[in-house]
Amino acid sequence: MKGCPLHCQWCSNPESINAYPEIMAYDTKCVRCGRCEQVCPKGAITIVEDVRKIDRSNCDFCLECVKACTSGAIEQVGKYMSVDEVVEEVAKDFLFYKNSGGGVTLSGGEPLLQWEFAIEVLRQCQERGIHTALDTSGYTNWEIMEHVLEYVDLVLFDIKHMNPGKHKEGTRVDNALILDNAVRTAGKVRTWIRVPVITGYNDSESNIRELAEFIAKLPIEKVSLLPYHCWGEQKYQRLGRSYHFKNTPSPTDEEIQKLKEIMESYKIDVTISR
Ligand code: SF4
Ligand code: SF4
């Protein structure tokens, strides 16, 4: 689901941050035909010296350029869907879920940003016997979260940093609400904690120990460590945004293994998800 109240600097899905359809541009596919320039009502596209430029500050996401481009060089990311459309799409794989023990996971972005929509999708999936999971940053009012959790079988709860200042620096929001909701969620629904491990941001031994001390007190099932990767970098360019983690390396296997062992020393079940 598109839309997120956090702005994690390392986000590998930047197209999921804004809660509306937008455009991604692929320079290598563009044949400079000029059709997009002709149809853009805002004059946001120009082709100068064989280079197509998009002035995003003038774009109102009318998507006329997407319709005009026959080369696939401007693509729409995100579309509006009704609850019924989403549930029908999910239900197409019902037999697969049944045979594999899987189900549906609402992810994003942040699904709780559209919590009423999320509830209706989750409720209808459960009614059809489909297992429901919620992948969340936990950044919402507890009243909303508690209501949504009534329709969730498993929560994948992301925690980025224990230090409030560092959390705000990396995500633009404070972590107090998130940590409070993590405690309440773990006491209510099956919960897995997910920790993106970002080189130079939250991978210090002190942060991992503080995190482990916090998590060890919760009735959660396991922790997944998610090593940072730069796979989203090109998406930033296609969205016309700058990428702050350009030269940040992924944690090595040895570094991740060390953090895993630190967490395990607190009697936490830890997996690594590359
Ligand atoms: S989506 Fe933006 S760039 Fe494309 S035609 Fe509309 S205003 Fe112009
Ligand atoms: S319509 Fe497509 S191929 Fe033509 S100039 Fe615009 S982006 Fe490039």
Short mmCIF file of C-alpha atoms and ligand atoms in Angstrom, two decimals:
data_model
loop_
_atom_site.label_atom_id
_atom_site.label_comp_id
_atom_site.label_asym_id
_atom_site.label_seq_id
_atom_site.Cartn_x
_atom_site.Cartn_y
_atom_site.Cartn_z
CA MET A 1 0.00 0.00 0.00
CA LYS A 2 1.35 3.41 -0.98
CA GLY A 3 1.85 6.08 1.68
CA CYS A 4 4.16 6.16 4.69
CA PRO A 5 4.49 8.58 7.63
CA LEU A 6 8.18 7.67 7.96
CA HIS A 7 10.88 8.73 5.53
CA CYS A 8 13.64 6.23 6.17
CA GLN A 9 16.72 7.51 4.38
CA TRP A 10 17.70 4.01 3.23
CA CYS A 11 14.22 3.02 2.00
CA SER A 12 14.51 0.57 -0.90
CA ASN A 13 10.92 1.21 -1.99
CA PRO A 14 10.79 5.01 -2.35
CA GLU A 15 7.82 4.66 -4.71
CA SER A 16 5.78 3.55 -1.68
CA ILE A 17 6.26 6.75 0.36
CA ASN A 18 3.71 9.05 -1.33
CA ALA A 19 0.08 8.00 -0.97
CA TYR A 20 -0.89 8.59 -4.61
CA PRO A 21 0.06 7.34 -8.09
CA GLU A 22 3.16 9.00 -9.52
CA ILE A 23 5.59 8.62 -12.41
CA MET A 24 8.88 6.82 -12.86
CA ALA A 25 11.07 7.74 -15.84
CA TYR A 26 13.47 5.36 -17.60
CA ASP A 27 16.12 7.29 -19.53
CA THR A 28 17.44 4.24 -21.41
CA LYS A 29 13.99 3.46 -22.87
CA CYS A 30 13.31 7.01 -24.07
CA VAL A 31 13.50 7.49 -27.87
CA ARG A 32 13.08 11.30 -27.61
CA CYS A 33 9.89 11.30 -29.70
CA GLY A 34 8.53 14.32 -27.81
CA ARG A 35 4.99 13.01 -27.32
CA CYS A 36 5.13 13.46 -23.55
CA GLU A 37 6.30 17.04 -23.97
CA GLN A 38 3.34 17.78 -26.26
CA VAL A 39 0.67 16.35 -23.95
CA CYS A 40 1.92 17.60 -20.58
CA PRO A 41 -0.59 20.29 -19.51
CA LYS A 42 1.85 21.70 -16.98
CA GLY A 43 4.78 22.14 -19.34
CA ALA A 44 6.76 20.00 -16.92
CA ILE A 45 8.52 17.99 -19.63
CA THR A 46 11.11 19.42 -21.99
CA ILE A 47 13.41 17.81 -24.51
CA VAL A 48 16.52 19.89 -24.79
CA GLU A 49 19.57 18.79 -26.77
CA ASP A 50 18.22 15.27 -26.99
CA VAL A 51 17.71 14.98 -23.25
CA ARG A 52 14.22 14.59 -21.80
CA LYS A 53 13.82 16.46 -18.54
CA ILE A 54 10.93 16.38 -16.09
CA ASP A 55 10.41 19.29 -13.73
CA ARG A 56 8.79 17.41 -10.87
CA SER A 57 7.96 20.61 -9.01
CA ASN A 58 5.48 21.42 -11.81
CA CYS A 59 4.05 17.91 -12.16
CA ASP A 60 0.58 17.28 -10.74
CA PHE A 61 0.63 13.54 -11.59
CA CYS A 62 -2.13 13.76 -14.18
CA LEU A 63 -0.40 10.78 -15.90
CA GLU A 64 -1.05 12.10 -19.43
CA CYS A 65 2.62 11.49 -20.29
CA VAL A 66 2.28 7.83 -19.28
CA LYS A 67 -0.61 7.39 -21.73
CA ALA A 68 1.31 9.20 -24.49
CA CYS A 69 4.57 7.30 -24.17
CA THR A 70 4.56 4.13 -26.26
CA SER A 71 8.13 3.21 -25.33
CA GLY A 72 7.51 2.44 -21.68
CA ALA A 73 9.90 5.26 -20.76
CA ILE A 74 7.45 6.85 -18.34
CA GLU A 75 5.61 4.45 -16.09
CA GLN A 76 2.81 4.91 -13.61
CA VAL A 77 3.60 3.60 -10.12
CA GLY A 78 0.62 2.98 -7.92
CA LYS A 79 -3.06 2.87 -8.74
CA TYR A 80 -6.29 3.31 -6.86
CA MET A 81 -8.11 0.08 -6.07
CA SER A 82 -11.27 -0.73 -4.16
CA VAL A 83 -11.36 -3.20 -1.27
CA ASP A 84 -13.24 -5.67 -3.47
CA GLU A 85 -10.63 -5.42 -6.22
CA VAL A 86 -7.80 -6.10 -3.77
CA VAL A 87 -9.58 -9.00 -2.11
CA GLU A 88 -10.45 -10.57 -5.47
CA GLU A 89 -6.81 -10.29 -6.54
CA VAL A 90 -5.65 -11.88 -3.29
CA ALA A 91 -8.26 -14.65 -3.49
CA LYS A 92 -6.99 -15.79 -6.90
CA ASP A 93 -4.13 -17.54 -5.09
CA PHE A 94 -6.31 -19.13 -2.43
CA LEU A 95 -5.27 -22.69 -3.32
CA PHE A 96 -1.62 -21.70 -3.21
CA TYR A 97 -2.02 -20.26 0.29
CA LYS A 98 -3.85 -23.38 1.39
CA ASN A 99 -1.23 -25.77 0.05
CA SER A 100 1.81 -23.76 1.17
CA GLY A 101 0.51 -22.57 4.54
CA GLY A 102 0.81 -18.99 3.33
CA GLY A 103 -1.58 -16.07 3.16
CA VAL A 104 -1.75 -12.36 2.55
CA THR A 105 0.58 -9.70 3.99
CA LEU A 106 -0.38 -6.04 3.93
CA SER A 107 2.81 -4.08 3.52
CA GLY A 108 3.89 -0.73 2.14
CA GLY A 109 4.59 2.02 2.70
CA GLU A 110 2.61 1.84 5.88
CA PRO A 111 -0.73 -0.02 5.64
CA LEU A 112 -1.99 1.65 8.83
CA LEU A 113 -1.99 5.02 7.08
CA GLN A 114 -5.13 3.71 5.31
CA TRP A 115 -6.32 1.77 8.32
CA GLU A 116 -10.03 1.64 7.48
CA PHE A 117 -9.21 0.22 4.07
CA ALA A 118 -6.74 -2.22 5.65
CA ILE A 119 -9.35 -3.45 8.13
CA GLU A 120 -11.85 -4.17 5.40
CA VAL A 121 -9.30 -6.07 3.27
CA LEU A 122 -8.07 -8.07 6.28
CA ARG A 123 -11.59 -8.80 7.50
CA GLN A 124 -12.73 -10.08 4.14
CA CYS A 125 -9.58 -12.20 3.73
CA GLN A 126 -10.11 -13.80 7.13
CA GLU A 127 -13.75 -14.45 6.26
CA ARG A 128 -12.52 -16.39 3.22
CA GLY A 129 -10.14 -18.43 5.39
CA ILE A 130 -6.99 -16.62 4.25
CA HIS A 131 -4.23 -16.12 6.85
CA THR A 132 -3.52 -12.42 7.36
CA ALA A 133 -0.25 -10.67 8.21
CA LEU A 134 0.53 -6.99 8.71
CA ASP A 135 3.97 -5.55 7.99
CA THR A 136 4.10 -2.26 9.90
CA SER A 137 6.37 0.45 11.25
CA GLY A 138 3.98 0.67 14.20
CA TYR A 139 3.74 4.44 13.86
CA THR A 140 0.08 5.12 14.59
CA ASN A 141 -2.30 5.68 17.51
CA TRP A 142 -2.78 2.57 19.61
CA GLU A 143 -6.58 2.86 19.26
CA ILE A 144 -6.22 2.46 15.49
CA MET A 145 -3.66 -0.30 15.76
CA GLU A 146 -5.71 -2.25 18.29
CA HIS A 147 -8.72 -2.09 16.02
CA VAL A 148 -6.74 -3.33 13.00
CA LEU A 149 -5.12 -6.14 14.99
CA GLU A 150 -8.54 -7.74 15.51
CA TYR A 151 -8.22 -8.90 11.89
CA VAL A 152 -4.53 -9.84 11.88
CA ASP A 153 -3.07 -13.31 12.51
CA LEU A 154 0.60 -12.28 12.47
CA VAL A 155 2.38 -8.94 12.81
CA LEU A 156 5.77 -8.17 11.27
CA PHE A 157 6.82 -5.20 13.39
CA ASP A 158 9.77 -3.08 12.24
CA ILE A 159 12.08 -1.45 14.78
CA LYS A 160 14.88 0.73 13.44
CA HIS A 161 16.68 2.32 16.38
CA MET A 162 16.42 2.50 20.16
CA ASN A 163 17.83 6.01 20.45
CA PRO A 164 15.08 8.65 19.92
CA GLY A 165 17.43 11.19 18.33
CA LYS A 166 18.99 8.68 15.93
CA HIS A 167 15.55 7.32 15.10
CA LYS A 168 14.33 10.77 14.18
CA GLU A 169 17.50 11.45 12.18
CA GLY A 170 16.99 8.30 10.09
CA THR A 171 13.22 8.24 9.74
CA ARG A 172 12.01 11.79 10.55
CA VAL A 173 9.84 10.51 13.44
CA ASP A 174 10.34 9.79 17.13
CA ASN A 175 10.40 6.16 18.30
CA ALA A 176 8.41 6.46 21.56
CA LEU A 177 5.06 5.67 19.95
CA ILE A 178 6.58 2.79 17.98
CA LEU A 179 8.20 1.14 20.99
CA ASP A 180 5.03 1.55 23.03
CA ASN A 181 2.97 -0.03 20.26
CA ALA A 182 5.51 -2.87 19.93
CA VAL A 183 4.97 -3.81 23.58
CA ARG A 184 1.18 -3.68 23.25
CA THR A 185 1.13 -5.54 19.93
CA ALA A 186 3.35 -8.39 21.13
CA GLY A 187 0.98 -8.91 24.05
CA LYS A 188 -2.00 -9.23 21.75
CA VAL A 189 -1.07 -10.95 18.46
CA ARG A 190 1.67 -13.34 17.22
CA THR A 191 4.56 -11.00 16.47
CA TRP A 192 7.87 -11.13 14.62
CA ILE A 193 10.21 -8.16 15.01
CA ARG A 194 12.11 -7.03 11.91
CA VAL A 195 15.26 -4.94 12.16
CA PRO A 196 16.77 -3.42 9.02
CA VAL A 197 20.51 -3.37 9.69
CA ILE A 198 21.90 -0.17 8.20
CA THR A 199 25.65 0.20 8.02
CA GLY A 200 26.84 3.09 10.17
CA TYR A 201 23.34 3.90 11.41
CA ASN A 202 22.00 1.21 13.74
CA ASP A 203 24.58 -1.59 13.53
CA SER A 204 26.62 -0.63 16.61
CA GLU A 205 26.94 -3.25 19.32
CA SER A 206 25.44 -0.84 21.86
CA ASN A 207 22.28 -0.30 19.79
CA ILE A 208 21.88 -4.03 19.10
CA ARG A 209 22.27 -4.82 22.81
CA GLU A 210 19.75 -2.14 23.78
CA LEU A 211 17.37 -3.51 21.17
CA ALA A 212 17.89 -7.06 22.41
CA GLU A 213 17.22 -6.02 26.02
CA PHE A 214 13.96 -4.43 24.91
CA ILE A 215 12.88 -7.35 22.72
CA ALA A 216 13.86 -10.06 25.22
CA LYS A 217 11.09 -8.83 27.54
CA LEU A 218 8.41 -9.20 24.85
CA PRO A 219 6.48 -12.40 24.06
CA ILE A 220 7.54 -12.31 20.40
CA GLU A 221 8.31 -15.40 18.29
CA LYS A 222 11.46 -14.26 16.52
CA VAL A 223 13.57 -11.42 15.18
CA SER A 224 14.57 -11.07 11.53
CA LEU A 225 17.69 -9.08 10.76
CA LEU A 226 17.40 -7.46 7.32
CA PRO A 227 20.81 -6.34 6.06
CA TYR A 228 20.73 -3.05 4.15
CA HIS A 229 21.16 -3.23 0.37
CA CYS A 230 21.25 -0.48 -2.25
CA TRP A 231 18.86 -2.16 -4.73
CA GLY A 232 16.47 0.78 -4.53
CA GLU A 233 19.05 3.32 -5.70
CA GLN A 234 17.92 3.45 -9.35
CA LYS A 235 14.33 3.98 -8.27
CA TYR A 236 15.33 7.28 -6.65
CA GLN A 237 16.79 8.43 -9.94
CA ARG A 238 13.65 7.33 -11.83
CA LEU A 239 11.49 9.26 -9.34
CA GLY A 240 13.70 12.34 -9.64
CA ARG A 241 14.85 12.16 -6.02
CA SER A 242 18.27 12.12 -4.41
CA TYR A 243 19.57 9.05 -2.61
CA HIS A 244 21.41 9.68 0.65
CA PHE A 245 22.90 6.19 1.04
CA LYS A 246 24.67 6.14 -2.33
CA ASN A 247 28.05 4.94 -1.11
CA THR A 248 26.90 2.91 1.87
CA PRO A 249 28.05 -0.73 1.73
CA SER A 250 25.85 -3.63 2.83
CA PRO A 251 26.85 -5.25 6.11
CA THR A 252 29.12 -8.25 5.47
CA ASP A 253 28.08 -11.79 6.40
CA GLU A 254 30.55 -11.70 9.30
CA GLU A 255 29.15 -8.42 10.65
CA ILE A 256 25.57 -9.65 10.49
CA GLN A 257 26.50 -12.96 12.06
CA LYS A 258 28.13 -11.11 14.96
CA LEU A 259 24.97 -9.03 15.56
CA LYS A 260 22.87 -12.18 15.35
CA GLU A 261 25.00 -13.85 18.01
CA ILE A 262 24.74 -10.81 20.29
CA MET A 263 20.94 -10.97 20.04
CA GLU A 264 20.90 -14.73 20.56
CA SER A 265 22.85 -14.26 23.78
CA TYR A 266 19.63 -12.67 25.10
CA LYS A 267 17.79 -15.93 24.31
CA ILE A 268 16.05 -14.47 21.26
CA ASP A 269 15.36 -16.59 18.17
CA VAL A 270 17.07 -14.66 15.34
CA THR A 271 17.08 -15.20 11.57
CA ILE A 272 18.88 -13.29 8.83
CA SER A 273 16.82 -12.35 5.76
CA ARG A 274 19.04 -11.26 2.88
S1 SF4 B 1 2.18 13.38 -14.95
FE1 SF4 B 1 3.36 15.27 -14.63
S2 SF4 B 1 4.93 15.25 -16.20
FE2 SF4 B 1 3.34 13.77 -16.81
S3 SF4 B 1 1.93 14.91 -18.11
FE3 SF4 B 1 1.10 15.04 -16.04
S4 SF4 B 1 1.99 16.91 -15.20
FE4 SF4 B 1 3.17 16.42 -17.01
S1 SF4 B 2 6.97 9.93 -24.98
FE1 SF4 B 2 8.31 8.40 -24.00
S2 SF4 B 2 9.85 7.92 -25.55
FE2 SF4 B 2 8.83 9.82 -26.22
S3 SF4 B 2 10.14 11.44 -25.39
FE3 SF4 B 2 8.56 11.07 -23.88
S4 SF4 B 2 9.45 9.56 -22.45
FE4 SF4 B 2 10.71 9.57 -24.30
#
